[in-house]
Amino acid sequence: MMDRVAIITGGSRGIGRATALAAARRGWRVCIAYATNAAAAGAVVAEIEAGKGAAIAVRCDVAHEADIVALFRAADGFGPLGALVNNAGVVGVTARLDDMSAERIQHIMTVNVVGSLLCAREAVRRMSTRHGGQGGVIVNLSSAAARLGSANTYVDYAASKGAIDTFTRGLADEVAAEGIRVTGVRPGLIDTEIHGSGGDPERAHRLSSSVPMRRVGTADEVASAIVWLMSDEASYVTGSILDVSGGR
Ligand code: NAP
């Protein structure tokens, strides 16, 4: 794997950052895509390079197709693509559906669903044996919200992750014979800054008593599952979505 590139969208912070660091430790050349926080992305690159790994950071807002196309072109110059982690994702502020604007719902769907599909499209164009590629792996970040629905919090976000589950199943079947495995991870309540961006930074900790394991998860615990799915240890795993949720 040492020559192969893994693109991790939203690799600057949270689960994406932890995945970038874990992937680099496993020998992947890591292409970190970030939306706005260049300093955080640069810090991840510096940490990987300090550990003798290879990494680049590329600005890419997955809400924009042109950014996605440019991201994959930048990664082409870094080495042959072996993995895509569709990790970039956003939530809106806590609200009921009857208080949500069309713009908010469209933004959630554009980033979480359309962005993931377009990134996967670019990855398939490079990794599929049908296009002369060497095969590879796509890991999609879903959420336990896809199962739970997130009533009174963000049903739009939950619905976007339900779409990711369906997409994972369908694309896995579509490209399974072309050397590409497509898998998903459904994190539960994980200690990252995403809860603050939903206006409720203490959300994960407040709800931890509802988790069968009675605690929140860490970004590293999700990253461990992702890098396993990316690895040859998971060589017969496709179309599967792994819950990393403490039983929630
Ligand atoms: P986070 O800490 O809020 O980090 C979000 C990352 O995504 C950042 O790197 C951010 O880049 C990037 N990002 C945001 N909007 C983007 C856009 N439009 N285009 C490209 N990148 C964008 O989030 P997280 O908690 O690590 O979540 C990562 C994934 O796991 C998401 O898909 C989320 O839905 C899923 N998940 C999280 C939890 C949880 O409890 N944390 C639970 C279930 C599922 P900048 O640094 O440039 O802003």
CSV table of C-alpha atoms and ligand atoms in Angstrom, one decimal:
chain,number,residue,atom,x,y,z
A,1,MET,CA,0.0,0.0,0.0
A,2,MET,CA,3.0,2.3,0.5
A,3,ASP,CA,2.6,4.0,-2.9
A,4,ARG,CA,-1.2,4.3,-2.8
A,5,VAL,CA,-3.1,7.5,-2.0
A,6,ALA,CA,-6.1,7.7,0.4
A,7,ILE,CA,-8.3,10.8,0.0
A,8,ILE,CA,-10.0,11.8,3.2
A,9,THR,CA,-12.6,14.5,2.9
A,10,GLY,CA,-13.0,16.6,6.0
A,11,GLY,CA,-9.6,15.3,7.1
A,12,SER,CA,-8.7,18.5,9.0
A,13,ARG,CA,-10.6,17.8,12.2
A,14,GLY,CA,-12.6,15.2,14.2
A,15,ILE,CA,-13.0,11.7,12.8
A,16,GLY,CA,-11.4,12.7,9.5
A,17,ARG,CA,-8.3,13.9,11.2
A,18,ALA,CA,-8.0,10.8,13.3
A,19,THR,CA,-8.5,8.7,10.2
A,20,ALA,CA,-5.8,10.6,8.3
A,21,LEU,CA,-3.3,10.0,11.1
A,22,ALA,CA,-4.2,6.3,11.4
A,23,ALA,CA,-4.1,5.8,7.7
A,24,ALA,CA,-0.6,7.3,7.5
A,25,ARG,CA,0.6,5.0,10.3
A,26,ARG,CA,-0.6,2.1,8.1
A,27,GLY,CA,1.5,3.4,5.1
A,28,TRP,CA,-1.1,5.3,3.1
A,29,ARG,CA,-0.1,8.5,1.3
A,30,VAL,CA,-2.8,10.7,2.7
A,31,CYS,CA,-4.6,13.5,0.8
A,32,ILE,CA,-6.5,15.6,3.3
A,33,ALA,CA,-9.3,17.6,2.0
A,34,TYR,CA,-10.7,20.5,4.1
A,35,ALA,CA,-13.4,23.1,3.6
A,36,THR,CA,-12.0,26.3,5.3
A,37,ASN,CA,-9.7,25.5,8.1
A,38,ALA,CA,-6.3,25.5,6.4
A,39,ALA,CA,-4.4,25.8,9.7
A,40,ALA,CA,-6.0,22.6,11.1
A,41,ALA,CA,-5.3,20.7,7.8
A,42,GLY,CA,-1.7,21.9,7.8
A,43,ALA,CA,-1.3,20.7,11.3
A,44,VAL,CA,-2.4,17.2,10.3
A,45,VAL,CA,0.0,17.2,7.4
A,46,ALA,CA,2.9,18.3,9.7
A,47,GLU,CA,2.0,15.6,12.3
A,48,ILE,CA,2.0,12.9,9.5
A,49,GLU,CA,5.3,14.2,8.1
A,50,ALA,CA,6.9,14.3,11.6
A,51,GLY,CA,6.1,10.5,11.8
A,52,LYS,CA,7.8,10.0,8.4
A,53,GLY,CA,4.5,9.6,6.5
A,54,ALA,CA,3.5,11.5,3.4
A,55,ALA,CA,0.5,13.9,3.2
A,56,ILE,CA,-0.8,16.8,1.3
A,57,ALA,CA,-3.7,19.2,2.2
A,58,VAL,CA,-6.1,20.4,-0.5
A,59,ARG,CA,-9.0,22.9,0.0
A,60,CYS,CA,-12.2,21.3,-1.2
A,61,ASP,CA,-15.7,22.3,-0.3
A,62,VAL,CA,-17.7,19.1,-1.3
A,63,ALA,CA,-20.7,21.3,-2.0
A,64,HIS,CA,-19.0,22.4,-5.2
A,65,GLU,CA,-18.4,19.9,-8.0
A,66,ALA,CA,-15.5,22.0,-9.4
A,67,ASP,CA,-13.7,21.7,-6.0
A,68,ILE,CA,-14.2,17.9,-6.0
A,69,VAL,CA,-12.8,17.6,-9.6
A,70,ALA,CA,-9.8,19.8,-8.6
A,71,LEU,CA,-9.2,17.7,-5.4
A,72,PHE,CA,-9.0,14.5,-7.4
A,73,ARG,CA,-6.7,16.1,-9.9
A,74,ALA,CA,-4.4,17.2,-7.1
A,75,ALA,CA,-4.4,13.7,-5.7
A,76,ASP,CA,-3.5,12.3,-9.1
A,77,GLY,CA,-0.2,14.2,-8.8
A,78,PHE,CA,0.5,12.6,-5.4
A,79,GLY,CA,0.2,8.9,-6.5
A,80,PRO,CA,-2.3,6.2,-7.6
A,81,LEU,CA,-5.6,6.4,-5.8
A,82,GLY,CA,-6.3,3.4,-3.5
A,83,ALA,CA,-9.0,4.7,-1.1
A,84,LEU,CA,-11.6,7.4,-0.6
A,85,VAL,CA,-13.1,8.2,2.8
A,86,ASN,CA,-16.3,10.2,2.3
A,87,ASN,CA,-16.1,11.8,5.7
A,88,ALA,CA,-17.0,15.5,5.2
A,89,GLY,CA,-20.4,16.1,6.8
A,90,VAL,CA,-22.4,18.8,8.4
A,91,VAL,CA,-25.4,19.2,10.8
A,92,GLY,CA,-27.7,22.2,11.1
A,93,VAL,CA,-28.7,23.7,14.4
A,94,THR,CA,-31.2,21.6,16.5
A,95,ALA,CA,-34.7,22.2,15.1
A,96,ARG,CA,-38.0,20.5,14.2
A,97,LEU,CA,-38.7,20.1,10.6
A,98,ASP,CA,-41.5,22.7,10.7
A,99,ASP,CA,-38.8,25.3,11.6
A,100,MET,CA,-36.3,24.4,8.9
A,101,SER,CA,-35.7,26.5,5.8
A,102,ALA,CA,-35.4,25.0,2.3
A,103,GLU,CA,-31.8,26.5,2.1
A,104,ARG,CA,-30.8,24.6,5.3
A,105,ILE,CA,-32.2,21.3,4.1
A,106,GLN,CA,-30.6,21.7,0.6
A,107,HIS,CA,-27.2,22.5,2.2
A,108,ILE,CA,-27.3,19.4,4.3
A,109,MET,CA,-28.2,17.2,1.3
A,110,THR,CA,-25.7,18.9,-0.9
A,111,VAL,CA,-22.7,18.4,1.4
A,112,ASN,CA,-23.6,15.0,2.9
A,113,VAL,CA,-25.2,13.3,0.0
A,114,VAL,CA,-24.4,15.0,-3.3
A,115,GLY,CA,-20.8,15.6,-2.2
A,116,SER,CA,-20.3,12.0,-1.3
A,117,LEU,CA,-21.8,10.7,-4.5
A,118,LEU,CA,-19.6,13.1,-6.6
A,119,CYS,CA,-16.4,12.1,-4.7
A,120,ALA,CA,-17.3,8.5,-5.2
A,121,ARG,CA,-17.8,9.1,-8.9
A,122,GLU,CA,-14.4,10.5,-9.2
A,123,ALA,CA,-12.9,7.6,-7.2
A,124,VAL,CA,-14.6,5.0,-9.4
A,125,ARG,CA,-13.3,6.7,-12.5
A,126,ARG,CA,-9.8,6.2,-11.2
A,127,MET,CA,-10.0,2.9,-9.3
A,128,SER,CA,-12.3,0.7,-11.3
A,129,THR,CA,-10.7,-2.0,-13.5
A,130,ARG,CA,-13.3,-1.0,-16.0
A,131,HIS,CA,-11.5,2.3,-16.4
A,132,GLY,CA,-8.0,0.7,-16.3
A,133,GLY,CA,-7.6,1.2,-12.5
A,134,GLN,CA,-6.2,-1.1,-9.9
A,135,GLY,CA,-9.2,-1.4,-7.7
A,136,GLY,CA,-9.6,0.3,-4.3
A,137,VAL,CA,-11.9,1.0,-1.3
A,138,ILE,CA,-14.5,3.6,-0.6
A,139,VAL,CA,-15.6,4.1,3.0
A,140,ASN,CA,-18.7,6.3,3.5
A,141,LEU,CA,-19.5,8.0,6.9
A,142,SER,CA,-23.0,7.3,7.8
A,143,SER,CA,-24.4,7.8,11.3
A,144,ALA,CA,-26.5,6.0,13.9
A,145,ALA,CA,-28.9,8.8,13.1
A,146,ALA,CA,-29.8,6.9,9.9
A,147,ARG,CA,-31.4,4.2,12.1
A,148,LEU,CA,-32.7,6.5,14.9
A,149,GLY,CA,-34.1,9.3,12.8
A,150,SER,CA,-33.0,12.2,15.1
A,151,ALA,CA,-36.5,13.5,15.9
A,152,ASN,CA,-36.6,17.0,17.4
A,153,THR,CA,-32.9,17.4,16.6
A,154,TYR,CA,-32.1,17.2,12.9
A,155,VAL,CA,-34.3,14.8,10.8
A,156,ASP,CA,-32.7,16.4,7.7
A,157,TYR,CA,-29.3,15.1,8.7
A,158,ALA,CA,-30.6,11.7,9.7
A,159,ALA,CA,-32.3,11.4,6.3
A,160,SER,CA,-29.0,12.4,4.5
A,161,LYS,CA,-27.3,9.5,6.3
A,162,GLY,CA,-30.1,7.1,5.4
A,163,ALA,CA,-29.3,8.1,1.8
A,164,ILE,CA,-25.6,7.3,2.5
A,165,ASP,CA,-26.6,3.8,3.7
A,166,THR,CA,-28.6,3.1,0.5
A,167,PHE,CA,-25.9,4.5,-1.7
A,168,THR,CA,-23.3,2.3,0.0
A,169,ARG,CA,-25.3,-0.8,-0.7
A,170,GLY,CA,-26.0,0.1,-4.3
A,171,LEU,CA,-22.6,1.3,-5.3
A,172,ALA,CA,-21.0,-1.7,-3.6
A,173,ASP,CA,-23.0,-4.0,-5.9
A,174,GLU,CA,-22.3,-1.8,-8.9
A,175,VAL,CA,-18.5,-2.0,-8.7
A,176,ALA,CA,-17.8,-5.2,-6.7
A,177,ALA,CA,-16.6,-7.0,-9.9
A,178,GLU,CA,-14.4,-4.1,-10.8
A,179,GLY,CA,-12.0,-4.4,-7.8
A,180,ILE,CA,-13.7,-1.7,-5.6
A,181,ARG,CA,-15.1,-2.5,-2.2
A,182,VAL,CA,-17.6,0.1,-0.9
A,183,THR,CA,-18.4,0.1,2.8
A,184,GLY,CA,-19.8,2.3,5.5
A,185,VAL,CA,-19.3,3.2,9.1
A,186,ARG,CA,-22.2,4.4,11.4
A,187,PRO,CA,-20.7,6.3,14.3
A,188,GLY,CA,-22.8,6.9,17.4
A,189,LEU,CA,-22.1,9.8,19.8
A,190,ILE,CA,-18.5,10.7,19.1
A,191,ASP,CA,-16.6,13.4,20.9
A,192,THR,CA,-15.9,16.0,18.1
A,193,GLU,CA,-16.7,19.6,17.4
A,194,ILE,CA,-19.6,18.7,15.1
A,195,HIS,CA,-22.0,19.0,18.1
A,196,GLY,CA,-20.9,22.6,18.7
A,197,SER,CA,-21.6,23.3,15.0
A,198,GLY,CA,-25.2,22.1,15.8
A,199,GLY,CA,-25.3,24.7,18.6
A,200,ASP,CA,-25.1,22.1,21.3
A,201,PRO,CA,-21.4,21.3,22.2
A,202,GLU,CA,-22.4,19.2,25.2
A,203,ARG,CA,-24.9,17.0,23.3
A,204,ALA,CA,-22.8,13.9,23.1
A,205,HIS,CA,-21.8,13.9,26.7
A,206,ARG,CA,-25.4,14.8,27.9
A,207,LEU,CA,-26.8,11.8,26.0
A,208,SER,CA,-24.1,9.4,27.0
A,209,SER,CA,-26.3,7.7,29.6
A,210,SER,CA,-28.5,6.5,26.7
A,211,VAL,CA,-25.6,4.6,25.2
A,212,PRO,CA,-25.5,0.9,26.3
A,213,MET,CA,-21.8,1.3,27.0
A,214,ARG,CA,-22.6,4.5,29.0
A,215,ARG,CA,-20.0,6.7,27.3
A,216,VAL,CA,-19.3,8.7,24.2
A,217,GLY,CA,-16.9,7.3,21.6
A,218,THR,CA,-13.6,8.9,20.5
A,219,ALA,CA,-12.6,9.9,17.0
A,220,ASP,CA,-9.8,7.3,17.2
A,221,GLU,CA,-12.2,4.5,17.9
A,222,VAL,CA,-14.1,5.4,14.6
A,223,ALA,CA,-10.8,5.8,12.7
A,224,SER,CA,-9.7,2.3,13.8
A,225,ALA,CA,-12.8,0.8,12.1
A,226,ILE,CA,-12.3,2.9,9.0
A,227,VAL,CA,-8.7,2.0,8.4
A,228,TRP,CA,-9.5,-1.7,9.0
A,229,LEU,CA,-12.2,-1.4,6.3
A,230,MET,CA,-9.6,0.3,4.0
A,231,SER,CA,-7.1,-2.6,4.6
A,232,ASP,CA,-6.6,-6.0,3.0
A,233,GLU,CA,-7.7,-7.5,6.3
A,234,ALA,CA,-11.2,-6.6,5.1
A,235,SER,CA,-10.7,-8.0,1.6
A,236,TYR,CA,-14.0,-9.9,1.5
A,237,VAL,CA,-16.1,-7.1,3.0
A,238,THR,CA,-18.2,-5.0,0.7
A,239,GLY,CA,-21.7,-3.4,1.0
A,240,SER,CA,-21.4,-3.7,4.8
A,241,ILE,CA,-22.0,-0.9,7.2
A,242,LEU,CA,-20.3,-1.2,10.6
A,243,ASP,CA,-21.9,0.4,13.6
A,244,VAL,CA,-19.3,2.1,15.9
A,245,SER,CA,-21.7,3.3,18.5
A,246,GLY,CA,-21.2,1.6,21.8
A,247,GLY,CA,-24.4,-0.4,21.2
A,248,ARG,CA,-26.6,2.7,20.5
B,1,NAP,P1,-16.3,17.8,12.6
B,1,NAP,O1,-15.5,17.5,13.8
B,1,NAP,O2,-17.3,18.8,12.6
B,1,NAP,O3,-15.3,18.0,11.4
B,1,NAP,C1,-15.9,18.2,10.1
B,1,NAP,C2,-14.9,18.1,9.0
B,1,NAP,O4,-15.6,18.2,7.8
B,1,NAP,C3,-13.9,19.2,9.1
B,1,NAP,O5,-12.6,18.6,8.6
B,1,NAP,C4,-14.4,20.2,8.1
B,1,NAP,O6,-13.4,21.0,7.4
B,1,NAP,C5,-15.1,19.3,7.1
B,1,NAP,N1,-16.1,19.9,6.3
B,1,NAP,C6,-17.3,20.5,6.8
B,1,NAP,N2,-18.0,20.9,5.7
B,1,NAP,C7,-17.3,20.6,4.6
B,1,NAP,C8,-17.6,20.8,3.2
B,1,NAP,N3,-18.7,21.5,2.8
B,1,NAP,N4,-16.7,20.3,2.4
B,1,NAP,C9,-15.6,19.7,2.8
B,1,NAP,N5,-15.3,19.5,4.1
B,1,NAP,C10,-16.2,19.9,5.0
B,1,NAP,O7,-17.1,16.4,12.2
B,1,NAP,P2,-17.0,14.9,12.7
B,1,NAP,O8,-17.7,14.8,14.0
B,1,NAP,O9,-15.5,14.5,12.7
B,1,NAP,O10,-17.8,14.1,11.6
B,1,NAP,C11,-17.2,13.5,10.5
B,1,NAP,C12,-18.2,12.6,9.8
B,1,NAP,O11,-18.7,11.7,10.8
B,1,NAP,C13,-19.4,13.4,9.3
B,1,NAP,O12,-19.9,12.8,8.1
B,1,NAP,C14,-20.5,13.2,10.4
B,1,NAP,O13,-21.8,13.3,9.9
B,1,NAP,C15,-20.2,11.7,10.8
B,1,NAP,N6,-20.6,11.4,12.2
B,1,NAP,C16,-20.2,12.1,13.3
B,1,NAP,C17,-20.7,11.7,14.5
B,1,NAP,C18,-20.3,12.4,15.8
B,1,NAP,O14,-20.9,12.2,16.9
B,1,NAP,N7,-19.2,13.2,15.8
B,1,NAP,C19,-21.7,10.8,14.6
B,1,NAP,C20,-22.1,10.1,13.5
B,1,NAP,C21,-21.6,10.5,12.3
B,1,NAP,P3,-12.9,22.4,8.1
B,1,NAP,O15,-11.9,21.9,9.2
B,1,NAP,O16,-12.1,23.0,6.9
B,1,NAP,O17,-14.0,23.1,8.6
